[in-house]
PDB file of C-alpha atoms in Angstrom:
ATOM      1  CA  UNK V   1     -16.231 134.882-216.831  1.00  0.00           C
ATOM      2  CA  UNK V   2     -18.810 134.545-214.113  1.00  0.00           C
ATOM      3  CA  UNK V   3     -19.249 138.491-213.716  1.00  0.00           C
ATOM      4  CA  UNK V   4     -19.932 138.414-217.287  1.00  0.00           C
ATOM      5  CA  UNK V   5     -22.281 136.058-216.342  1.00  0.00           C
ATOM      6  CA  UNK V   6     -23.658 137.977-214.641  1.00  0.00           C
ATOM      7  CA  UNK V   7     -24.364 140.813-215.526  1.00  0.00           C
ATOM      8  CA  UNK V   8     -25.130 138.754-218.695  1.00  0.00           C
ATOM      9  CA  UNK V   9     -28.447 137.457-216.862  1.00  0.00           C
ATOM     10  CA  UNK V  10     -28.859 140.822-215.253  1.00  0.00           C
ATOM     11  CA  UNK V  11     -29.441 142.685-218.629  1.00  0.00           C
ATOM     12  CA  UNK V  12     -31.651 139.799-220.561  1.00  0.00           C
ATOM     13  CA  UNK V  13     -33.820 139.136-217.082  1.00  0.00           C
ATOM     14  CA  UNK V  14     -34.759 142.905-218.470  1.00  0.00           C
ATOM     15  CA  UNK V  15     -35.745 142.039-222.117  1.00  0.00           C
ATOM     16  CA  UNK V  16     -38.938 143.265-223.556  1.00  0.00           C
ATOM     17  CA  UNK V  17     -41.003 141.315-226.977  1.00  0.00           C
ATOM     18  CA  UNK V  18     -39.006 142.965-229.302  1.00  0.00           C
ATOM     19  CA  UNK V  19     -35.378 141.880-227.643  1.00  0.00           C
ATOM     20  CA  UNK V  20     -35.531 137.841-228.042  1.00  0.00           C
ATOM     21  CA  UNK V  21     -35.429 137.558-232.146  1.00  0.00           C
ATOM     22  CA  UNK V  22     -33.238 141.306-232.342  1.00  0.00           C
ATOM     23  CA  UNK V  23     -30.667 139.844-229.662  1.00  0.00           C
ATOM     24  CA  UNK V  24     -30.459 135.728-229.685  1.00  0.00           C
ATOM     25  CA  UNK V  25     -26.727 136.161-230.084  1.00  0.00           C
ATOM     26  CA  UNK V  26     -27.409 137.474-226.126  1.00  0.00           C
ATOM     27  CA  UNK V  27     -29.376 134.196-225.063  1.00  0.00           C
ATOM     28  CA  UNK V  28     -27.152 131.711-226.633  1.00  0.00           C
ATOM     29  CA  UNK V  29     -23.858 133.560-224.922  1.00  0.00           C
ATOM     30  CA  UNK V  30     -26.037 133.583-221.315  1.00  0.00           C
ATOM     31  CA  UNK V  31     -26.900 129.695-222.490  1.00  0.00           C
ATOM     32  CA  UNK V  32     -23.309 128.504-222.950  1.00  0.00           C
ATOM     33  CA  UNK V  33     -21.996 130.646-219.726  1.00  0.00           C
ATOM     34  CA  UNK V  34     -24.632 128.808-217.941  1.00  0.00           C
ATOM     35  CA  UNK V  35     -23.681 125.339-218.120  1.00  0.00           C
ATOM     36  CA  UNK V  36     -20.666 126.712-216.053  1.00  0.00           C
ATOM     37  CA  UNK V  37     -22.066 128.785-213.694  1.00  0.00           C
ATOM     38  CA  UNK V  38     -25.552 128.488-214.101  1.00  0.00           C
ATOM     39  CA  UNK V  39     -28.596 126.574-212.471  1.00  0.00           C
ATOM     40  CA  UNK V  40     -28.520 122.360-213.742  1.00  0.00           C
ATOM     41  CA  UNK V  41     -31.347 122.744-216.272  1.00  0.00           C
ATOM     42  CA  UNK V  42     -30.938 126.059-216.673  1.00  0.00           C
ATOM     43  CA  UNK V  43     -28.904 126.730-220.007  1.00  0.00           C
ATOM     44  CA  UNK V  44     -31.009 123.695-221.377  1.00  0.00           C
ATOM     45  CA  UNK V  45     -33.951 126.528-220.680  1.00  0.00           C
ATOM     46  CA  UNK V  46     -31.942 129.240-222.631  1.00  0.00           C
ATOM     47  CA  UNK V  47     -31.216 127.512-225.423  1.00  0.00           C
ATOM     48  CA  UNK V  48     -34.457 126.341-226.247  1.00  0.00           C
ATOM     49  CA  UNK V  49     -35.619 130.746-225.733  1.00  0.00           C
ATOM     50  CA  UNK V  50     -32.873 130.247-228.794  1.00  0.00           C
ATOM     51  CA  UNK V  51     -34.703 128.018-230.872  1.00  0.00           C
ATOM     52  CA  UNK V  52     -38.248 129.792-230.709  1.00  0.00           C
ATOM     53  CA  UNK V  53     -37.377 133.368-231.577  1.00  0.00           C
ATOM     54  CA  UNK V  54     -33.879 133.413-233.719  1.00  0.00           C
ATOM     55  CA  UNK V  55     -33.661 134.828-236.977  1.00  0.00           C
ATOM     56  CA  UNK V  56     -32.732 133.694-240.005  1.00  0.00           C
ATOM     57  CA  UNK V  57     -29.478 135.010-239.745  1.00  0.00           C
ATOM     58  CA  UNK V  58     -27.799 132.962-236.754  1.00  0.00           C
ATOM     59  CA  UNK V  59     -26.577 130.388-237.522  1.00  0.00           C
ATOM     60  CA  UNK V  60     -29.233 127.458-236.047  1.00  0.00           C
ATOM     61  CA  UNK V  61     -26.738 124.317-236.887  1.00  0.00           C
ATOM     62  CA  UNK V  62     -24.372 125.148-234.073  1.00  0.00           C
ATOM     63  CA  UNK V  63     -27.491 126.133-231.940  1.00  0.00           C
ATOM     64  CA  UNK V  64     -29.003 122.879-232.137  1.00  0.00           C
ATOM     65  CA  UNK V  65     -25.203 120.892-231.371  1.00  0.00           C
ATOM     66  CA  UNK V  66     -25.065 122.722-228.464  1.00  0.00           C
ATOM     67  CA  UNK V  67     -28.684 121.931-227.365  1.00  0.00           C
ATOM     68  CA  UNK V  68     -28.137 118.556-228.300  1.00  0.00           C
ATOM     69  CA  UNK V  69     -24.830 117.885-225.950  1.00  0.00           C
ATOM     70  CA  UNK V  70     -27.012 119.842-223.136  1.00  0.00           C
ATOM     71  CA  UNK V  71     -29.950 117.374-223.851  1.00  0.00           C
ATOM     72  CA  UNK V  72     -28.301 114.357-223.713  1.00  0.00           C
ATOM     73  CA  UNK V  73     -29.177 113.054-221.209  1.00  0.00           C
ATOM     74  CA  UNK V  74     -32.942 113.121-221.950  1.00  0.00           C
ATOM     75  CA  UNK V  75     -33.138 110.707-224.553  1.00  0.00           C
ATOM     76  CA  UNK V  76     -32.895 108.069-221.824  1.00  0.00           C
ATOM     77  CA  UNK V  77     -36.288 108.891-220.800  1.00  0.00           C
ATOM     78  CA  UNK V  78     -38.068 107.473-223.593  1.00  0.00           C
ATOM     79  CA  UNK V  79     -38.120 104.458-224.644  1.00  0.00           C
ATOM     80  CA  UNK V  80     -38.854 103.382-228.516  1.00  0.00           C
ATOM     81  CA  UNK V  81     -42.378 102.470-229.242  1.00  0.00           C
ATOM     82  CA  UNK V  82     -41.333  99.354-230.655  1.00  0.00           C
ATOM     83  CA  UNK V  83     -39.398  97.886-227.016  1.00  0.00           C
ATOM     84  CA  UNK V  84     -42.726  99.572-225.445  1.00  0.00           C
ATOM     85  CA  UNK V  85     -44.583  96.580-227.072  1.00  0.00           C
ATOM     86  CA  UNK V  86     -42.204  94.090-226.584  1.00  0.00           C
ATOM     87  CA  UNK V  87     -42.239  95.085-223.076  1.00  0.00           C
ATOM     88  CA  UNK V  88     -46.032  94.704-223.089  1.00  0.00           C
ATOM     89  CA  UNK V  89     -46.134  91.865-224.913  1.00  0.00           C
ATOM     90  CA  UNK V  90     -43.679  89.916-222.009  1.00  0.00           C
ATOM     91  CA  UNK V  91     -46.046  91.020-219.381  1.00  0.00           C
ATOM     92  CA  UNK V  92     -48.800  89.956-221.133  1.00  0.00           C
ATOM     93  CA  UNK V  93     -47.243  86.071-220.672  1.00  0.00           C
ATOM     94  CA  UNK V  94     -45.841  86.640-216.570  1.00  0.00           C
ATOM     95  CA  UNK V  95     -48.259  89.043-215.142  1.00  0.00           C
ATOM     96  CA  UNK V  96     -52.668  89.174-214.956  1.00  0.00           C
ATOM     97  CA  UNK V  97     -51.703  92.600-215.241  1.00  0.00           C
ATOM     98  CA  UNK V  98     -53.662  94.707-219.013  1.00  0.00           C
ATOM     99  CA  UNK V  99     -52.197  97.951-219.132  1.00  0.00           C
ATOM    100  CA  UNK V 100     -55.441  99.547-221.056  1.00  0.00           C
ATOM    101  CA  UNK V 101     -56.098  99.703-224.227  1.00  0.00           C
ATOM    102  CA  UNK V 102     -57.126 102.996-226.206  1.00  0.00           C
ATOM    103  CA  UNK V 103     -59.422 102.457-228.865  1.00  0.00           C
ATOM    104  CA  UNK V 104     -60.536 105.584-231.076  1.00  0.00           C
ATOM    105  CA  UNK V 105     -64.212 105.620-232.397  1.00  0.00           C
ATOM    106  CA  UNK V 106     -65.985 107.657-233.678  1.00  0.00           C
ATOM    107  CA  UNK V 107     -69.250 109.146-231.913  1.00  0.00           C
ATOM    108  CA  UNK V 108     -72.829 108.830-233.315  1.00  0.00           C
ATOM    109  CA  UNK V 109     -74.117 110.277-235.790  1.00  0.00           C
ATOM    110  CA  UNK V 110     -76.739 112.235-234.693  1.00  0.00           C
ATOM    111  CA  UNK V 111     -73.186 114.291-232.707  1.00  0.00           C
ATOM    112  CA  UNK V 112     -71.687 114.192-236.076  1.00  0.00           C
ATOM    113  CA  UNK V 113     -73.124 115.754-239.299  1.00  0.00           C
ATOM    114  CA  UNK V 114     -72.095 115.193-242.941  1.00  0.00           C
ATOM    115  CA  UNK V 115     -70.395 118.718-242.927  1.00  0.00           C
ATOM    116  CA  UNK V 116     -66.862 119.386-240.943  1.00  0.00           C
ATOM    117  CA  UNK V 117     -67.549 118.759-237.245  1.00  0.00           C
ATOM    118  CA  UNK V 118     -64.344 120.260-235.294  1.00  0.00           C
ATOM    119  CA  UNK V 119     -63.344 122.492-232.223  1.00  0.00           C
ATOM    120  CA  UNK V 120     -64.714 119.982-229.038  1.00  0.00           C
ATOM    121  CA  UNK V 121     -63.565 121.159-226.148  1.00  0.00           C
ATOM    122  CA  UNK V 122     -65.564 119.697-222.505  1.00  0.00           C
ATOM    123  CA  UNK V 123     -67.714 122.216-220.789  1.00  0.00           C
ATOM    124  CA  UNK V 124     -67.711 122.762-217.332  1.00  0.00           C
ATOM    125  CA  UNK V 125     -68.526 119.132-216.121  1.00  0.00           C
ATOM    126  CA  UNK V 126     -67.201 115.953-218.155  1.00  0.00           C
ATOM    127  CA  UNK V 127     -70.708 115.320-219.503  1.00  0.00           C
ATOM    128  CA  UNK V 128     -70.956 117.688-221.872  1.00  0.00           C
ATOM    129  CA  UNK V 129     -69.081 118.119-224.519  1.00  0.00           C
ATOM    130  CA  UNK V 130     -68.972 121.689-227.221  1.00  0.00           C
ATOM    131  CA  UNK V 131     -68.208 121.767-230.392  1.00  0.00           C
ATOM    132  CA  UNK V 132     -68.257 124.451-233.750  1.00  0.00           C
ATOM    133  CA  UNK V 133     -69.998 122.693-236.722  1.00  0.00           C
ATOM    134  CA  UNK V 134     -71.029 123.553-240.880  1.00  0.00           C
ATOM    135  CA  UNK V 135     -73.713 121.557-240.886  1.00  0.00           C
ATOM    136  CA  UNK V 136     -76.265 125.163-241.206  1.00  0.00           C
ATOM    137  CA  UNK V 137     -73.928 125.505-244.028  1.00  0.00           C
ATOM    138  CA  UNK V 138     -74.818 126.342-247.439  1.00  0.00           C
ATOM    139  CA  UNK V 139     -75.152 127.517-250.825  1.00  0.00           C
ATOM    140  CA  UNK V 140     -75.375 131.302-252.001  1.00  0.00           C
ATOM    141  CA  UNK V 141     -76.344 132.958-255.329  1.00  0.00           C
ATOM    142  CA  UNK V 142     -72.818 134.546-256.100  1.00  0.00           C
ATOM    143  CA  UNK V 143     -71.098 130.926-255.224  1.00  0.00           C
ATOM    144  CA  UNK V 144     -70.916 128.744-252.253  1.00  0.00           C
ATOM    145  CA  UNK V 145     -70.367 129.756-248.356  1.00  0.00           C
ATOM    146  CA  UNK V 146     -69.616 128.665-244.524  1.00  0.00           C
ATOM    147  CA  UNK V 147     -72.011 128.742-241.561  1.00  0.00           C
ATOM    148  CA  UNK V 148     -70.351 128.085-238.269  1.00  0.00           C
ATOM    149  CA  UNK V 149     -72.139 127.478-235.660  1.00  0.00           C
ATOM    150  CA  UNK V 150     -71.994 126.512-231.527  1.00  0.00           C
ATOM    151  CA  UNK V 151     -73.327 122.698-231.061  1.00  0.00           C
ATOM    152  CA  UNK V 152     -73.372 120.988-227.232  1.00  0.00           C
ATOM    153  CA  UNK V 153     -73.812 116.741-226.458  1.00  0.00           C
ATOM    154  CA  UNK V 154     -74.623 116.323-223.170  1.00  0.00           C
ATOM    155  CA  UNK V 155     -73.377 112.722-221.815  1.00  0.00           C
ATOM    156  CA  UNK V 156     -76.131 110.506-220.123  1.00  0.00           C
ATOM    157  CA  UNK V 157     -75.734 106.776-218.262  1.00  0.00           C
ATOM    158  CA  UNK V 158     -72.886 106.555-220.445  1.00  0.00           C
ATOM    159  CA  UNK V 159     -74.159 107.897-224.172  1.00  0.00           C
ATOM    160  CA  UNK V 160     -74.035 110.983-225.646  1.00  0.00           C
ATOM    161  CA  UNK V 161     -77.348 112.748-226.360  1.00  0.00           C
ATOM    162  CA  UNK V 162     -78.094 114.753-230.050  1.00  0.00           C
ATOM    163  CA  UNK V 163     -76.099 117.761-230.314  1.00  0.00           C
ATOM    164  CA  UNK V 164     -77.726 120.739-229.803  1.00  0.00           C
ATOM    165  CA  UNK V 165     -77.200 123.987-230.703  1.00  0.00           C
ATOM    166  CA  UNK V 166     -76.828 127.380-228.775  1.00  0.00           C
ATOM    167  CA  UNK V 167     -80.208 128.996-230.581  1.00  0.00           C
ATOM    168  CA  UNK V 168     -79.646 132.496-229.184  1.00  0.00           C
ATOM    169  CA  UNK V 169     -76.431 132.286-229.729  1.00  0.00           C
ATOM    170  CA  UNK V 170     -75.942 131.066-233.030  1.00  0.00           C
ATOM    171  CA  UNK V 171     -76.078 133.586-235.810  1.00  0.00           C
ATOM    172  CA  UNK V 172     -76.511 133.896-239.835  1.00  0.00           C
ATOM    173  CA  UNK V 173     -71.791 135.082-239.143  1.00  0.00           C
ATOM    174  CA  UNK V 174     -69.972 132.305-237.155  1.00  0.00           C
ATOM    175  CA  UNK V 175     -69.276 131.240-234.064  1.00  0.00           C
ATOM    176  CA  UNK V 176     -67.055 128.736-233.341  1.00  0.00           C
ATOM    177  CA  UNK V 177     -64.118 128.151-230.162  1.00  0.00           C
ATOM    178  CA  UNK V 178     -66.707 127.787-226.645  1.00  0.00           C
ATOM    179  CA  UNK V 179     -65.904 127.386-223.847  1.00  0.00           C
ATOM    180  CA  UNK V 180     -68.182 127.733-220.264  1.00  0.00           C
ATOM    181  CA  UNK V 181     -67.276 129.059-216.774  1.00  0.00           C
ATOM    182  CA  UNK V 182     -67.201 126.958-213.429  1.00  0.00           C
ATOM    183  CA  UNK V 183     -71.631 127.815-212.728  1.00  0.00           C
ATOM    184  CA  UNK V 184     -72.153 126.721-216.340  1.00  0.00           C
ATOM    185  CA  UNK V 185     -73.669 130.318-216.189  1.00  0.00           C
ATOM    186  CA  UNK V 186     -71.388 132.318-218.838  1.00  0.00           C
ATOM    187  CA  UNK V 187     -70.135 131.039-222.593  1.00  0.00           C
ATOM    188  CA  UNK V 188     -67.243 132.581-224.318  1.00  0.00           C
ATOM    189  CA  UNK V 189     -67.018 132.460-227.278  1.00  0.00           C
ATOM    190  CA  UNK V 190     -65.479 133.856-231.304  1.00  0.00           C
ATOM    191  CA  UNK V 191     -67.927 135.098-233.559  1.00  0.00           C
ATOM    192  CA  UNK V 192     -65.997 136.172-236.603  1.00  0.00           C
ATOM    193  CA  UNK V 193     -67.350 138.347-239.673  1.00  0.00           C
ATOM    194  CA  UNK V 194     -69.903 140.754-237.223  1.00  0.00           C
ATOM    195  CA  UNK V 195     -70.538 144.269-237.460  1.00  0.00           C
ATOM    196  CA  UNK V 196     -70.368 144.771-233.721  1.00  0.00           C
ATOM    197  CA  UNK V 197     -66.655 142.946-233.935  1.00  0.00           C
ATOM    198  CA  UNK V 198     -63.026 144.929-233.869  1.00  0.00           C
ATOM    199  CA  UNK V 199     -61.843 142.736-236.299  1.00  0.00           C
ATOM    200  CA  UNK V 200     -62.104 139.654-238.191  1.00  0.00           C
ATOM    201  CA  UNK V 201     -62.926 137.592-235.308  1.00  0.00           C
ATOM    202  CA  UNK V 202     -63.572 138.804-231.861  1.00  0.00           C
ATOM    203  CA  UNK V 203     -63.857 137.120-228.546  1.00  0.00           C
ATOM    204  CA  UNK V 204     -67.749 137.150-227.230  1.00  0.00           C
ATOM    205  CA  UNK V 205     -69.340 137.000-224.075  1.00  0.00           C
ATOM    206  CA  UNK V 206     -73.151 135.257-223.585  1.00  0.00           C
ATOM    207  CA  UNK V 207     -74.813 134.346-220.120  1.00  0.00           C
ATOM    208  CA  UNK V 208     -77.704 131.756-218.985  1.00  0.00           C
ATOM    209  CA  UNK V 209     -80.455 133.532-218.065  1.00  0.00           C
ATOM    210  CA  UNK V 210     -83.073 132.213-214.984  1.00  0.00           C
ATOM    211  CA  UNK V 211     -84.752 130.516-217.575  1.00  0.00           C
ATOM    212  CA  UNK V 212     -81.952 128.821-219.490  1.00  0.00           C
ATOM    213  CA  UNK V 213     -81.918 130.690-222.052  1.00  0.00           C
ATOM    214  CA  UNK V 214     -78.337 132.372-223.635  1.00  0.00           C
ATOM    215  CA  UNK V 215     -79.039 136.502-223.510  1.00  0.00           C
ATOM    216  CA  UNK V 216     -77.179 138.853-222.601  1.00  0.00           C
ATOM    217  CA  UNK V 217     -74.898 138.413-225.937  1.00  0.00           C
ATOM    218  CA  UNK V 218     -71.875 140.831-226.199  1.00  0.00           C
ATOM    219  CA  UNK V 219     -68.086 141.743-226.747  1.00  0.00           C
ATOM    220  CA  UNK V 220     -65.531 141.768-224.803  1.00  0.00           C
ATOM    221  CA  UNK V 221     -64.451 144.924-225.906  1.00  0.00           C
ATOM    222  CA  UNK V 222     -61.476 145.899-226.526  1.00  0.00           C
ATOM    223  CA  UNK V 223     -59.202 145.333-223.476  1.00  0.00           C
ATOM    224  CA  UNK V 224     -59.343 142.197-225.292  1.00  0.00           C
ATOM    225  CA  UNK V 225     -60.517 142.342-229.054  1.00  0.00           C
ATOM    226  CA  UNK V 226     -58.359 144.400-231.857  1.00  0.00           C
ATOM    227  CA  UNK V 227     -58.816 145.086-235.305  1.00  0.00           C
ATOM    228  CA  UNK V 228     -56.315 141.432-235.686  1.00  0.00           C
ATOM    229  CA  UNK V 229     -58.295 137.958-234.895  1.00  0.00           C
ATOM    230  CA  UNK V 230     -58.895 137.380-231.529  1.00  0.00           C
ATOM    231  CA  UNK V 231     -60.568 133.378-231.455  1.00  0.00           C
ATOM    232  CA  UNK V 232     -59.472 130.344-229.728  1.00  0.00           C
ATOM    233  CA  UNK V 233     -61.053 131.666-225.519  1.00  0.00           C
ATOM    234  CA  UNK V 234     -60.598 129.244-222.495  1.00  0.00           C
ATOM    235  CA  UNK V 235     -61.632 130.574-219.027  1.00  0.00           C
ATOM    236  CA  UNK V 236     -59.390 128.847-215.721  1.00  0.00           C
ATOM    237  CA  UNK V 237     -60.822 126.869-213.170  1.00  0.00           C
ATOM    238  CA  UNK V 238     -62.025 131.038-210.974  1.00  0.00           C
ATOM    239  CA  UNK V 239     -62.864 132.081-214.301  1.00  0.00           C
ATOM    240  CA  UNK V 240     -61.112 134.986-213.116  1.00  0.00           C
ATOM    241  CA  UNK V 241     -58.513 134.101-216.615  1.00  0.00           C
ATOM    242  CA  UNK V 242     -59.226 134.150-219.949  1.00  0.00           C
ATOM    243  CA  UNK V 243     -56.717 132.643-222.222  1.00  0.00           C
ATOM    244  CA  UNK V 244     -56.911 133.182-226.623  1.00  0.00           C
ATOM    245  CA  UNK V 245     -54.961 133.225-229.263  1.00  0.00           C
ATOM    246  CA  UNK V 246     -54.320 136.588-231.203  1.00  0.00           C
ATOM    247  CA  UNK V 247     -51.854 137.597-234.627  1.00  0.00           C
ATOM    248  CA  UNK V 248     -51.798 140.966-233.725  1.00  0.00           C
ATOM    249  CA  UNK V 249     -48.558 143.240-233.893  1.00  0.00           C
ATOM    250  CA  UNK V 250     -47.011 143.271-230.657  1.00  0.00           C
ATOM    251  CA  UNK V 251     -46.851 139.194-230.666  1.00  0.00           C
ATOM    252  CA  UNK V 252     -43.475 137.170-230.644  1.00  0.00           C
ATOM    253  CA  UNK V 253     -44.467 135.489-233.615  1.00  0.00           C
ATOM    254  CA  UNK V 254     -47.584 135.100-236.727  1.00  0.00           C
ATOM    255  CA  UNK V 255     -49.994 133.723-233.986  1.00  0.00           C
ATOM    256  CA  UNK V 256     -49.818 134.393-230.317  1.00  0.00           C
ATOM    257  CA  UNK V 257     -51.415 133.021-226.727  1.00  0.00           C
ATOM    258  CA  UNK V 258     -52.932 135.389-224.407  1.00  0.00           C
ATOM    259  CA  UNK V 259     -53.925 136.333-221.428  1.00  0.00           C
ATOM    260  CA  UNK V 260     -56.503 138.790-218.967  1.00  0.00           C
ATOM    261  CA  UNK V 261     -57.189 138.902-215.850  1.00  0.00           C
ATOM    262  CA  UNK V 262     -60.835 140.185-213.946  1.00  0.00           C
ATOM    263  CA  UNK V 263     -60.349 143.154-211.474  1.00  0.00           C
ATOM    264  CA  UNK V 264     -61.810 143.084-207.828  1.00  0.00           C
ATOM    265  CA  UNK V 265     -64.926 144.751-210.050  1.00  0.00           C
ATOM    266  CA  UNK V 266     -65.379 141.873-212.720  1.00  0.00           C
ATOM    267  CA  UNK V 267     -63.752 143.539-215.793  1.00  0.00           C
ATOM    268  CA  UNK V 268     -61.654 141.737-217.866  1.00  0.00           C
ATOM    269  CA  UNK V 269     -57.900 144.264-217.945  1.00  0.00           C
ATOM    270  CA  UNK V 270     -56.216 144.748-221.003  1.00  0.00           C
ATOM    271  CA  UNK V 271     -54.606 141.436-222.337  1.00  0.00           C
ATOM    272  CA  UNK V 272     -51.438 140.690-222.358  1.00  0.00           C
ATOM    273  CA  UNK V 273     -49.036 138.599-223.414  1.00  0.00           C
ATOM    274  CA  UNK V 274     -48.570 134.829-221.673  1.00  0.00           C
ATOM    275  CA  UNK V 275     -44.739 135.294-223.357  1.00  0.00           C
ATOM    276  CA  UNK V 276     -41.785 133.476-224.545  1.00  0.00           C
ATOM    277  CA  UNK V 277     -41.421 130.195-223.162  1.00  0.00           C
ATOM    278  CA  UNK V 278     -44.311 129.527-224.673  1.00  0.00           C
ATOM    279  CA  UNK V 279     -44.263 132.396-227.624  1.00  0.00           C
ATOM    280  CA  UNK V 280     -42.089 131.847-230.657  1.00  0.00           C
ATOM    281  CA  UNK V 281     -41.230 133.084-234.058  1.00  0.00           C
ATOM    282  CA  UNK V 282     -44.574 130.661-235.069  1.00  0.00           C
ATOM    283  CA  UNK V 283     -48.018 130.285-234.857  1.00  0.00           C
ATOM    284  CA  UNK V 284     -49.138 129.518-231.216  1.00  0.00           C
ATOM    285  CA  UNK V 285     -53.048 128.601-231.490  1.00  0.00           C
ATOM    286  CA  UNK V 286     -56.132 126.900-228.963  1.00  0.00           C
ATOM    287  CA  UNK V 287     -55.314 126.805-225.178  1.00  0.00           C
ATOM    288  CA  UNK V 288     -57.289 125.446-223.433  1.00  0.00           C
ATOM    289  CA  UNK V 289     -56.737 125.709-219.964  1.00  0.00           C
ATOM    290  CA  UNK V 290     -57.878 122.097-217.741  1.00  0.00           C
ATOM    291  CA  UNK V 291     -61.272 122.339-216.324  1.00  0.00           C
ATOM    292  CA  UNK V 292     -60.057 120.011-213.504  1.00  0.00           C
ATOM    293  CA  UNK V 293     -55.868 120.377-213.678  1.00  0.00           C
ATOM    294  CA  UNK V 294     -53.312 123.587-213.457  1.00  0.00           C
ATOM    295  CA  UNK V 295     -52.623 122.434-216.808  1.00  0.00           C
ATOM    296  CA  UNK V 296     -52.182 124.755-220.142  1.00  0.00           C
ATOM    297  CA  UNK V 297     -52.808 123.402-223.370  1.00  0.00           C
ATOM    298  CA  UNK V 298     -52.374 124.793-226.570  1.00  0.00           C
ATOM    299  CA  UNK V 299     -51.028 124.033-230.015  1.00  0.00           C
ATOM    300  CA  UNK V 300     -47.691 124.907-232.170  1.00  0.00           C
ATOM    301  CA  UNK V 301     -45.615 125.268-235.521  1.00  0.00           C
ATOM    302  CA  UNK V 302     -42.595 126.522-233.445  1.00  0.00           C
ATOM    303  CA  UNK V 303     -41.192 124.635-230.678  1.00  0.00           C
ATOM    304  CA  UNK V 304     -38.236 123.349-230.671  1.00  0.00           C
ATOM    305  CA  UNK V 305     -38.721 119.566-231.020  1.00  0.00           C
ATOM    306  CA  UNK V 306     -41.680 119.042-232.830  1.00  0.00           C
ATOM    307  CA  UNK V 307     -43.553 115.807-234.604  1.00  0.00           C
ATOM    308  CA  UNK V 308     -45.291 117.545-237.417  1.00  0.00           C
ATOM    309  CA  UNK V 309     -46.542 121.068-238.499  1.00  0.00           C
ATOM    310  CA  UNK V 310     -49.100 121.597-235.592  1.00  0.00           C
ATOM    311  CA  UNK V 311     -47.880 119.895-232.733  1.00  0.00           C
ATOM    312  CA  UNK V 312     -49.932 119.667-229.178  1.00  0.00           C
ATOM    313  CA  UNK V 313     -47.869 120.920-225.935  1.00  0.00           C
ATOM    314  CA  UNK V 314     -48.461 121.259-222.552  1.00  0.00           C
ATOM    315  CA  UNK V 315     -46.751 123.891-219.758  1.00  0.00           C
ATOM    316  CA  UNK V 316     -47.347 123.636-216.385  1.00  0.00           C
ATOM    317  CA  UNK V 317     -47.382 126.679-214.409  1.00  0.00           C
ATOM    318  CA  UNK V 318     -44.822 127.337-211.860  1.00  0.00           C
ATOM    319  CA  UNK V 319     -44.369 129.717-208.730  1.00  0.00           C
ATOM    320  CA  UNK V 320     -41.728 131.788-207.762  1.00  0.00           C
ATOM    321  CA  UNK V 321     -39.811 133.253-204.898  1.00  0.00           C
TER     322      UNK V 321
END
């Protein structure tokens, strides 16, 4: 059996995108063998891959039973919410230490509007917030329409200032899902339904000029964009890796997360799928690479353990030898 484990592991390591859903039975077999011959934790990762990429004809109930059997100890890492609050109340009685309280507050009326305001993201500084708004939407003769535009607000002395539009970036088409480079001079965003797009939504770039005006707005080109939906850009700290979501053909599921890396000349290379650990048979959208820490956040409706339709997840990059 150990020889089978080694052979199967080598074969699975060469899987392409199409193999994960077509050959989940091999992943399942490898996971079972890994419980006996693999490194600690390897079987759990393999079972997760099966749960992310299985086809409808897969015996998913049996796989979940196997997965639950090898992750039963993980329950020790979680405390029921009611028990947590009881512990906090007890600590209050015997200790002067008070845990911080999270307070959900609505941002000021000069930031929000009477229409939809959404897609917030921190800019290159903690004091800068970018977001998308439909406040400029209106009624046309053919019926209702909406216009998504990009806005920003800055924090001064602890207070968020009045939201301002990116005047030279916004158009009569739809702009949204923006992020800034670390130096604050490159703005990456999605523009939809415009004549200079390859698909219904593409990723664009704008550059801040010396007189502090955003200009040189241009499509990032065929290495990034396709005839499908391409949106939700997020930039790494160094500015040389761009993460985004796309529902292009050839992915693992309905919408996947992709990334592109700049070459030595500063050109974006052909985008690559970020892989089966993050992407599933469902939808992965809204990647956000933290502007200070090496953590990639994203939303998904296809991960094995979910609380609702879309949940928020995070992934850490691990260096391999």
